[in-house]
């Protein structure tokens, strides 16, 4: 019984330490990230290790910093994109790529002392959503105007309609009335979002109806002509 308790406490302690030490950050492709390292002695040697999101648990030495200068960058991909900020030990990566996503761990070299760990996720920018009118349906005599909110490349992007700042949780808006209220179509991922705001009346007001009415006129005229001809 005691052993189980000890194991449980151990697991609890480890997960608490883990979540405390891991800082999660999100960025968009092309942006930069600065990993803040609180004041170290100026002459400290620190090492950064990097591990891609889905790689096995081994980490590779990426960059060595001594006396607030970048000494060696081991990983080709980062060679031109690393800098130290304002004469501190805070490391900045410029022009982020999706492939930079992963875990970044920093340690003090001489003491083998673990300092901090970051989980960086780099997202593609969200495309602007567009709005399209779908073929309407008629339910119990009510004409329904259906507006679809979508993005060209939906991978990793959540799309939904919003009204008054509240998500409606749907990409398809079925309206029979209230065409003058504005709706916002939102495309988002965890790092950013884009919106398009529309007034349904711009899409829904009676184009179809007008055409039908006109068509009806033609039918009436043709019918009249036919009846005159047959006289
Ligand atoms: C570590 O470096 C080796 C050799 O350069 C490479 O094959 C491996 O993919 C790297 N591992 C990670 C996790 O980056
Ligand atoms: C760097 O220093 C400048 C001027 O002192 C300051 O405005 C800026 O916020 C600093 N940048 C960072 C990332 O600390
Ligand atoms: C609307 O209906 C027409 C004819 O029934 C069809 O050809 C067209 O593909 C439909 N459009 C949409 C967006 O469903
Ligand atoms: C049809 O529209 C009326 C008023 O616009 C509404 O009260 C009724 O619920 C609608 N019926 C359906 C089936 O949507
Ligand atoms: C809108 O109407 C379509 C077809 O009539 C239906 O499949 C869809 O579930 C409706 N969406 C909502 C949010 O009511
Ligand atoms: C869109 O992003 C802005 C700025 O990041 C944020 O304040 C806002 O809440 C986001 N809106 C939605 C609908 O996610």
Short mmCIF file of C-alpha atoms and ligand atoms in Angstrom, two decimals:
data_model
loop_
_atom_site.label_atom_id
_atom_site.label_comp_id
_atom_site.label_asym_id
_atom_site.label_seq_id
_atom_site.Cartn_x
_atom_site.Cartn_y
_atom_site.Cartn_z
CA UNK A 1 0.00 0.00 0.00
CA UNK A 2 2.77 2.38 0.96
CA UNK A 3 4.67 1.54 -2.20
CA UNK A 4 1.73 2.41 -4.40
CA UNK A 5 1.41 5.72 -2.61
CA UNK A 6 5.11 6.42 -3.12
CA UNK A 7 4.87 5.62 -6.85
CA UNK A 8 1.85 7.85 -7.20
CA UNK A 9 3.57 10.72 -5.42
CA UNK A 10 6.64 10.16 -7.60
CA UNK A 11 4.66 10.31 -10.81
CA UNK A 12 2.81 13.36 -9.56
CA UNK A 13 6.08 15.07 -8.67
CA UNK A 14 7.69 14.24 -12.02
CA UNK A 15 4.73 15.48 -14.05
CA UNK A 16 4.62 18.66 -11.97
CA UNK A 17 8.33 19.28 -12.58
CA UNK A 18 7.94 18.49 -16.28
CA UNK A 19 5.04 20.84 -16.88
CA UNK A 20 6.71 23.57 -14.84
CA UNK A 21 9.91 23.39 -16.82
CA UNK A 22 8.38 23.09 -20.25
CA UNK A 23 7.32 26.37 -21.77
CA UNK A 24 5.11 26.14 -24.83
CA UNK A 25 5.38 28.75 -27.57
CA UNK A 26 3.59 29.13 -30.87
CA UNK A 27 4.66 31.12 -33.91
CA UNK A 28 3.86 31.55 -37.60
CA UNK A 29 6.26 30.73 -40.44
CA UNK A 30 8.56 33.70 -41.09
CA UNK A 31 8.27 35.13 -37.58
CA UNK A 32 11.02 34.93 -34.97
CA UNK A 33 11.20 33.51 -31.48
CA UNK A 34 13.31 34.63 -28.55
CA UNK A 35 14.05 32.09 -25.85
CA UNK A 36 14.58 34.15 -22.73
CA UNK A 37 17.29 32.93 -20.41
CA UNK A 38 17.27 34.72 -17.06
CA UNK A 39 20.50 36.31 -15.89
CA UNK A 40 23.46 34.00 -16.00
CA UNK A 41 26.98 34.97 -15.11
CA UNK A 42 28.43 36.58 -18.26
CA UNK A 43 31.18 34.00 -18.69
CA UNK A 44 28.90 30.96 -18.47
CA UNK A 45 29.05 28.41 -21.26
CA UNK A 46 25.62 27.20 -22.29
CA UNK A 47 24.52 24.57 -24.77
CA UNK A 48 21.30 24.38 -26.71
CA UNK A 49 19.92 21.04 -27.77
CA UNK A 50 17.17 20.50 -30.26
CA UNK A 51 14.85 17.61 -30.97
CA UNK A 52 12.16 17.60 -33.68
CA UNK A 53 8.58 17.06 -32.54
CA UNK A 54 8.29 13.47 -33.72
CA UNK A 55 11.87 12.29 -33.35
CA UNK A 56 13.05 9.73 -30.80
CA UNK A 57 14.10 11.10 -27.48
CA UNK A 58 17.71 11.82 -28.45
CA UNK A 59 18.67 15.46 -28.76
CA UNK A 60 21.44 16.98 -30.86
CA UNK A 61 23.78 19.70 -29.78
CA UNK A 62 22.71 22.72 -31.81
CA UNK A 63 24.61 25.75 -30.62
CA UNK A 64 27.20 26.63 -28.00
CA UNK A 65 27.28 30.05 -26.38
CA UNK A 66 30.19 31.33 -24.36
CA UNK A 67 30.48 34.70 -22.70
CA UNK A 68 27.36 35.95 -24.48
CA UNK A 69 28.73 35.15 -27.91
CA UNK A 70 27.65 32.39 -30.24
CA UNK A 71 30.67 30.10 -30.43
CA UNK A 72 29.55 27.25 -32.67
CA UNK A 73 26.36 26.46 -34.55
CA UNK A 74 26.35 22.74 -35.22
CA UNK A 75 23.13 22.49 -37.17
CA UNK A 76 23.32 23.84 -40.77
CA UNK A 77 19.68 24.82 -40.78
CA UNK A 78 20.15 27.39 -38.03
CA UNK A 79 23.50 28.81 -39.19
CA UNK A 80 22.26 32.10 -40.62
CA UNK A 81 19.23 32.50 -38.40
CA UNK A 82 20.54 32.63 -34.84
CA UNK A 83 21.44 35.70 -32.82
CA UNK A 84 21.79 36.69 -29.19
CA UNK A 85 19.55 39.49 -28.05
CA UNK A 86 20.91 42.68 -26.52
CA UNK A 87 24.12 41.22 -25.19
CA UNK A 88 22.29 38.64 -23.08
CA UNK A 89 22.08 34.87 -23.22
CA UNK A 90 18.60 35.00 -24.76
CA UNK A 91 18.67 33.20 -28.08
CA UNK A 92 16.68 34.38 -31.03
CA UNK A 93 15.80 32.30 -34.11
CA UNK A 94 14.78 34.36 -37.13
CA UNK A 95 12.68 33.47 -40.15
CA UNK A 96 11.06 30.41 -38.58
CA UNK A 97 10.17 27.40 -40.72
CA UNK A 98 7.57 24.72 -39.99
CA UNK A 99 10.43 22.23 -39.64
CA UNK A 100 11.82 24.21 -36.69
CA UNK A 101 8.97 22.88 -34.55
CA UNK A 102 10.22 20.79 -31.67
CA UNK A 103 11.84 20.87 -28.28
CA UNK A 104 14.64 23.28 -27.41
CA UNK A 105 16.57 22.58 -24.26
CA UNK A 106 19.24 24.72 -22.72
CA UNK A 107 21.81 23.66 -20.11
CA UNK A 108 24.77 25.11 -18.34
CA UNK A 109 27.76 23.22 -19.69
CA UNK A 110 30.21 23.05 -16.79
CA UNK A 111 27.64 22.09 -14.16
CA UNK A 112 25.65 19.89 -16.56
CA UNK A 113 22.79 21.85 -15.13
CA UNK A 114 19.50 21.79 -16.95
CA UNK A 115 18.10 25.29 -17.21
CA UNK A 116 15.01 25.34 -19.32
CA UNK A 117 13.03 23.58 -22.02
CA UNK A 118 10.75 25.05 -24.66
CA UNK A 119 8.29 23.42 -26.99
CA UNK A 120 8.01 25.47 -30.16
CA UNK A 121 5.26 24.91 -32.72
CA UNK A 122 5.52 26.81 -36.00
CA UNK A 123 2.27 27.06 -37.93
CA UNK A 124 1.59 28.05 -41.51
CA UNK A 125 -0.23 31.37 -41.85
CA UNK A 126 -3.99 30.97 -42.02
CA UNK A 127 -5.48 31.66 -45.44
CA UNK A 128 -8.26 34.21 -45.74
CA UNK A 129 -11.64 32.47 -45.61
CA UNK A 130 -14.13 33.02 -48.38
CA UNK A 131 -17.90 32.97 -48.47
CA UNK A 132 -19.97 31.27 -51.11
CA UNK A 133 -23.70 31.00 -51.60
CA UNK A 134 -24.89 27.42 -51.96
CA UNK A 135 -27.97 26.30 -53.84
CA UNK A 136 -30.86 27.02 -51.52
CA UNK A 137 -33.51 24.58 -50.47
CA UNK A 138 -37.13 25.13 -49.66
CA UNK A 139 -38.43 23.77 -46.38
CA UNK A 140 -42.16 23.96 -45.71
CA UNK A 141 -42.42 26.82 -48.14
CA UNK A 142 -39.54 28.85 -46.63
CA UNK A 143 -36.71 29.61 -48.97
CA UNK A 144 -33.39 28.88 -47.23
CA UNK A 145 -30.30 30.86 -48.10
CA UNK A 146 -27.18 28.84 -47.34
CA UNK A 147 -23.79 30.51 -46.99
CA UNK A 148 -20.66 28.40 -46.85
CA UNK A 149 -17.49 29.58 -45.09
CA UNK A 150 -14.32 27.82 -46.27
CA UNK A 151 -10.59 28.07 -46.98
CA UNK A 152 -8.69 26.75 -49.98
CA UNK A 153 -6.27 24.57 -48.07
CA UNK A 154 -8.04 23.45 -44.91
CA UNK A 155 -5.22 21.37 -43.39
CA UNK A 156 -4.77 22.33 -39.74
CA UNK A 157 -7.24 25.20 -40.04
CA UNK A 158 -10.52 25.46 -38.15
CA UNK A 159 -13.32 27.30 -39.93
CA UNK A 160 -16.54 28.55 -38.38
CA UNK A 161 -19.20 31.21 -38.57
CA UNK A 162 -19.41 33.78 -35.80
CA UNK A 163 -22.18 36.13 -34.80
CA UNK A 164 -21.86 38.87 -32.16
CA UNK A 165 -18.45 37.53 -31.25
CA UNK A 166 -19.81 34.05 -30.54
CA UNK A 167 -18.81 31.01 -32.55
CA UNK A 168 -21.73 29.18 -34.13
CA UNK A 169 -19.61 26.04 -34.52
CA UNK A 170 -20.66 25.50 -38.12
CA UNK A 171 -19.30 26.26 -41.57
CA UNK A 172 -22.75 26.36 -43.10
CA UNK A 173 -25.22 29.12 -42.37
CA UNK A 174 -28.86 28.30 -43.11
CA UNK A 175 -30.97 31.44 -43.10
CA UNK A 176 -34.61 32.08 -43.84
CA UNK A 177 -34.65 35.61 -42.50
CA UNK A 178 -32.54 38.21 -40.69
CA UNK A 179 -30.43 38.94 -43.75
CA UNK A 180 -29.28 42.33 -42.42
CA UNK A 181 -27.39 40.99 -39.39
CA UNK A 182 -23.65 40.72 -40.04
CA UNK A 183 -21.88 37.39 -39.73
CA UNK A 184 -18.15 36.77 -39.55
CA UNK A 185 -16.43 33.82 -41.14
CA UNK A 186 -13.32 32.88 -39.12
CA UNK A 187 -10.40 30.69 -40.13
CA UNK A 188 -7.94 29.97 -37.35
CA UNK A 189 -5.11 27.80 -36.14
CA UNK A 190 -3.56 27.94 -32.67
CA UNK A 191 -1.23 30.79 -33.72
CA UNK A 192 -3.39 33.11 -35.79
CA UNK A 193 -6.71 33.78 -37.42
CA UNK A 194 -8.27 35.59 -40.37
CA UNK A 195 -11.83 36.79 -40.78
CA UNK A 196 -14.27 37.84 -43.47
CA UNK A 197 -17.42 39.69 -42.45
CA UNK A 198 -20.53 39.60 -44.60
CA UNK A 199 -24.11 40.81 -44.62
CA UNK A 200 -26.27 37.95 -45.93
CA UNK A 201 -28.51 40.36 -47.86
CA UNK A 202 -25.57 40.87 -50.25
CA UNK A 203 -25.85 37.19 -51.17
CA UNK A 204 -29.38 36.12 -50.39
CA UNK A 205 -31.71 38.81 -51.64
CA UNK A 206 -33.79 37.43 -54.43
CA UNK A 207 -31.46 36.97 -57.36
CA UNK A 208 -33.12 33.62 -57.95
CA UNK A 209 -36.51 35.07 -57.25
CA UNK A 210 -35.95 37.91 -59.74
CA UNK A 211 -34.96 35.46 -62.45
CA UNK A 212 -38.04 33.35 -61.79
CA UNK A 213 -40.27 36.41 -61.91
CA UNK A 214 -38.74 37.43 -65.21
CA UNK A 215 -39.13 33.92 -66.54
CA UNK A 216 -42.77 34.03 -65.47
CA UNK A 217 -43.22 37.17 -67.56
CA UNK A 218 -41.83 35.38 -70.59
CA UNK A 219 -44.18 32.46 -70.03
CA UNK A 220 -47.13 34.83 -69.77
CA UNK A 221 -46.10 36.62 -72.98
CA UNK A 222 -45.53 33.35 -74.82
CA UNK A 223 -48.86 32.04 -73.62
CA UNK A 224 -50.54 35.25 -74.80
CA UNK A 225 -48.83 35.00 -78.19
CA UNK A 226 -49.84 31.38 -78.53
CA UNK A 227 -53.43 32.17 -77.71
CA UNK A 228 -53.43 35.07 -80.18
CA UNK A 229 -51.94 32.82 -82.86
CA UNK A 230 -54.52 30.16 -82.29
CA UNK A 231 -57.33 32.69 -82.63
C1 LIG B 1 21.35 14.32 -34.94
O1 LIG B 1 22.46 14.39 -35.82
C2 LIG B 1 22.61 13.25 -36.64
C3 LIG B 1 23.91 13.41 -37.41
O2 LIG B 1 24.04 14.69 -37.89
C4 LIG B 1 21.41 13.15 -37.55
O3 LIG B 1 21.51 12.02 -38.38
C5 LIG B 1 20.14 13.03 -36.70
O4 LIG B 1 19.02 13.05 -37.53
C6 LIG B 1 20.06 14.20 -35.74
N1 LIG B 1 18.97 13.96 -34.82
C7 LIG B 1 18.11 14.90 -34.52
C8 LIG B 1 17.09 14.51 -33.50
O5 LIG B 1 18.14 16.01 -35.03
C1 LIG B 2 16.78 45.23 -26.49
O1 LIG B 2 17.12 46.53 -26.03
C2 LIG B 2 16.29 47.56 -26.55
C3 LIG B 2 16.82 48.90 -26.12
O2 LIG B 2 17.40 48.81 -24.85
C4 LIG B 2 14.85 47.33 -26.06
O3 LIG B 2 13.99 48.31 -26.56
C5 LIG B 2 14.39 45.98 -26.53
O4 LIG B 2 13.09 45.70 -26.00
C6 LIG B 2 15.34 44.88 -26.09
N1 LIG B 2 14.93 43.65 -26.71
C7 LIG B 2 14.72 42.54 -26.01
C8 LIG B 2 14.26 41.35 -26.76
O5 LIG B 2 14.92 42.49 -24.80
C1 LIG B 3 -26.48 24.15 -57.92
O1 LIG B 3 -27.41 23.46 -58.75
C2 LIG B 3 -26.94 23.30 -60.10
C3 LIG B 3 -28.08 22.67 -60.91
O2 LIG B 3 -28.92 21.90 -60.10
C4 LIG B 3 -25.71 22.41 -60.09
O3 LIG B 3 -25.24 22.23 -61.42
C5 LIG B 3 -24.63 23.09 -59.27
O4 LIG B 3 -23.50 22.26 -59.17
C6 LIG B 3 -25.15 23.39 -57.86
N1 LIG B 3 -24.17 24.18 -57.14
C7 LIG B 3 -23.82 23.89 -55.91
C8 LIG B 3 -22.80 24.80 -55.30
O5 LIG B 3 -24.28 22.95 -55.28
C1 LIG B 4 -40.67 29.61 -41.95
O1 LIG B 4 -40.56 30.99 -41.67
C2 LIG B 4 -41.36 31.43 -40.60
C3 LIG B 4 -41.25 32.94 -40.48
O2 LIG B 4 -40.26 33.43 -41.33
C4 LIG B 4 -40.92 30.74 -39.33
O3 LIG B 4 -41.74 31.13 -38.24
C5 LIG B 4 -41.03 29.23 -39.50
O4 LIG B 4 -40.50 28.59 -38.36
C6 LIG B 4 -40.24 28.81 -40.73
N1 LIG B 4 -40.40 27.39 -40.95
C7 LIG B 4 -39.39 26.57 -41.11
C8 LIG B 4 -39.70 25.13 -41.33
O5 LIG B 4 -38.22 26.96 -41.06
C1 LIG B 5 -28.02 23.45 -43.11
O1 LIG B 5 -28.77 22.72 -44.05
C2 LIG B 5 -28.12 21.57 -44.57
C3 LIG B 5 -28.96 20.98 -45.68
O2 LIG B 5 -30.27 21.44 -45.65
C4 LIG B 5 -27.89 20.60 -43.44
O3 LIG B 5 -27.21 19.45 -43.93
C5 LIG B 5 -27.05 21.29 -42.36
O4 LIG B 5 -26.89 20.43 -41.26
C6 LIG B 5 -27.69 22.57 -41.91
N1 LIG B 5 -26.77 23.23 -41.03
C7 LIG B 5 -27.15 23.77 -39.87
C8 LIG B 5 -26.10 24.38 -39.05
O5 LIG B 5 -28.31 23.76 -39.49
C1 LIG B 6 -7.96 36.25 -33.55
O1 LIG B 6 -6.65 36.64 -33.16
C2 LIG B 6 -6.65 37.77 -32.29
C3 LIG B 6 -5.21 38.20 -32.08
O2 LIG B 6 -4.36 37.10 -31.95
C4 LIG B 6 -7.33 37.40 -30.98
O3 LIG B 6 -7.34 38.49 -30.11
C5 LIG B 6 -8.76 36.98 -31.29
O4 LIG B 6 -9.40 36.53 -30.11
C6 LIG B 6 -8.79 35.88 -32.33
N1 LIG B 6 -10.17 35.68 -32.72
C7 LIG B 6 -10.70 34.46 -32.85
C8 LIG B 6 -12.10 34.42 -33.27
O5 LIG B 6 -10.06 33.43 -32.64
#
